[in-house]
Amino acid sequence: MTPWEKYRQVAREAVGTGWALLALILFWCAAGFGLAHVPVTFAHVPLWVWAAIGGTWFLAVFLVKFLMAKVFRDMALDEEADHDGR
């Protein structure tokens, strides 16, 4: 793998991670503020707390699994591994 290909892959991983972070922030805001006026509670805790904390956690786990399966790639970052020990 050439240094340019490595750079492109690292940039792709960074962009994917940024989009995942943006999705988490938007979901957290929508779940927390969007459900703030719903009068439903579970175990004396408002629904927005369960959605904002638990829902965000589950979404984060899903997004990490997605990134690991579709975006991230295992590669050697040192140049010596590319030259077969020469």
Short mmCIF file of C-alpha atoms in Angstrom, two decimals, residues 19-81:
data_model
loop_
_atom_site.label_atom_id
_atom_site.label_comp_id
_atom_site.label_asym_id
_atom_site.label_seq_id
_atom_site.Cartn_x
_atom_site.Cartn_y
_atom_site.Cartn_z
CA TRP A 19 -20.15 11.80 10.56
CA ALA A 20 -20.77 9.25 13.32
CA LEU A 21 -20.09 11.91 15.95
CA LEU A 22 -22.45 14.35 14.23
CA ALA A 23 -25.16 11.66 14.12
CA LEU A 24 -24.70 10.99 17.84
CA ILE A 25 -24.92 14.67 18.74
CA LEU A 26 -28.05 15.18 16.64
CA PHE A 27 -29.70 12.07 18.06
CA TRP A 28 -28.84 13.08 21.61
CA CYS A 29 -30.33 16.56 21.09
CA ALA A 30 -33.45 15.19 19.39
CA ALA A 31 -34.01 12.53 22.04
CA GLY A 32 -33.29 14.82 24.98
CA PHE A 33 -34.95 18.04 23.91
CA GLY A 34 -37.53 16.49 21.60
CA LEU A 35 -38.98 14.24 24.30
CA ALA A 36 -38.68 16.76 27.16
CA HIS A 37 -42.41 17.56 27.11
CA VAL A 38 -43.61 13.95 27.01
CA PRO A 39 -45.08 13.09 30.43
CA VAL A 40 -44.03 9.41 30.36
CA THR A 41 -41.75 8.01 33.07
CA PHE A 42 -40.11 4.65 33.74
CA ALA A 43 -38.88 3.96 37.29
CA HIS A 44 -39.62 7.61 38.15
CA VAL A 45 -37.22 8.77 35.42
CA PRO A 46 -38.57 10.80 32.46
CA LEU A 47 -38.63 9.22 29.02
CA TRP A 48 -36.22 11.80 27.62
CA VAL A 49 -33.49 10.63 30.03
CA TRP A 50 -33.87 7.01 28.92
CA ALA A 51 -33.90 8.00 25.25
CA ALA A 52 -31.01 10.47 25.48
CA ILE A 53 -28.72 8.23 27.51
CA GLY A 54 -29.72 4.69 26.57
CA GLY A 55 -30.63 5.45 22.98
CA THR A 56 -27.42 7.36 22.38
CA TRP A 57 -25.39 4.50 23.86
CA PHE A 58 -27.07 1.93 21.60
CA LEU A 59 -26.64 4.18 18.58
CA ALA A 60 -22.94 4.63 19.42
CA VAL A 61 -22.43 0.87 19.62
CA PHE A 62 -24.20 0.41 16.28
CA LEU A 63 -22.17 3.17 14.62
CA VAL A 64 -18.87 1.73 15.88
CA LYS A 65 -19.79 -1.71 14.55
CA PHE A 66 -20.75 -0.15 11.22
CA LEU A 67 -17.51 1.84 11.00
CA MET A 68 -15.43 -1.22 11.84
CA ALA A 69 -17.19 -3.33 9.22
CA LYS A 70 -17.49 -0.85 6.36
CA VAL A 71 -15.04 2.04 6.79
CA PHE A 72 -12.00 1.05 8.84
CA ARG A 73 -9.29 -1.14 7.34
CA ASP A 74 -6.44 -2.99 9.02
CA MET A 75 -3.14 -1.81 7.57
CA ALA A 76 0.47 -1.40 8.61
CA LEU A 77 1.40 2.22 9.15
CA ASP A 78 5.18 1.78 9.16
CA GLU A 79 7.04 1.94 5.86
CA GLU A 80 9.18 -1.11 6.60
CA ALA A 81 6.20 -3.45 6.42
#
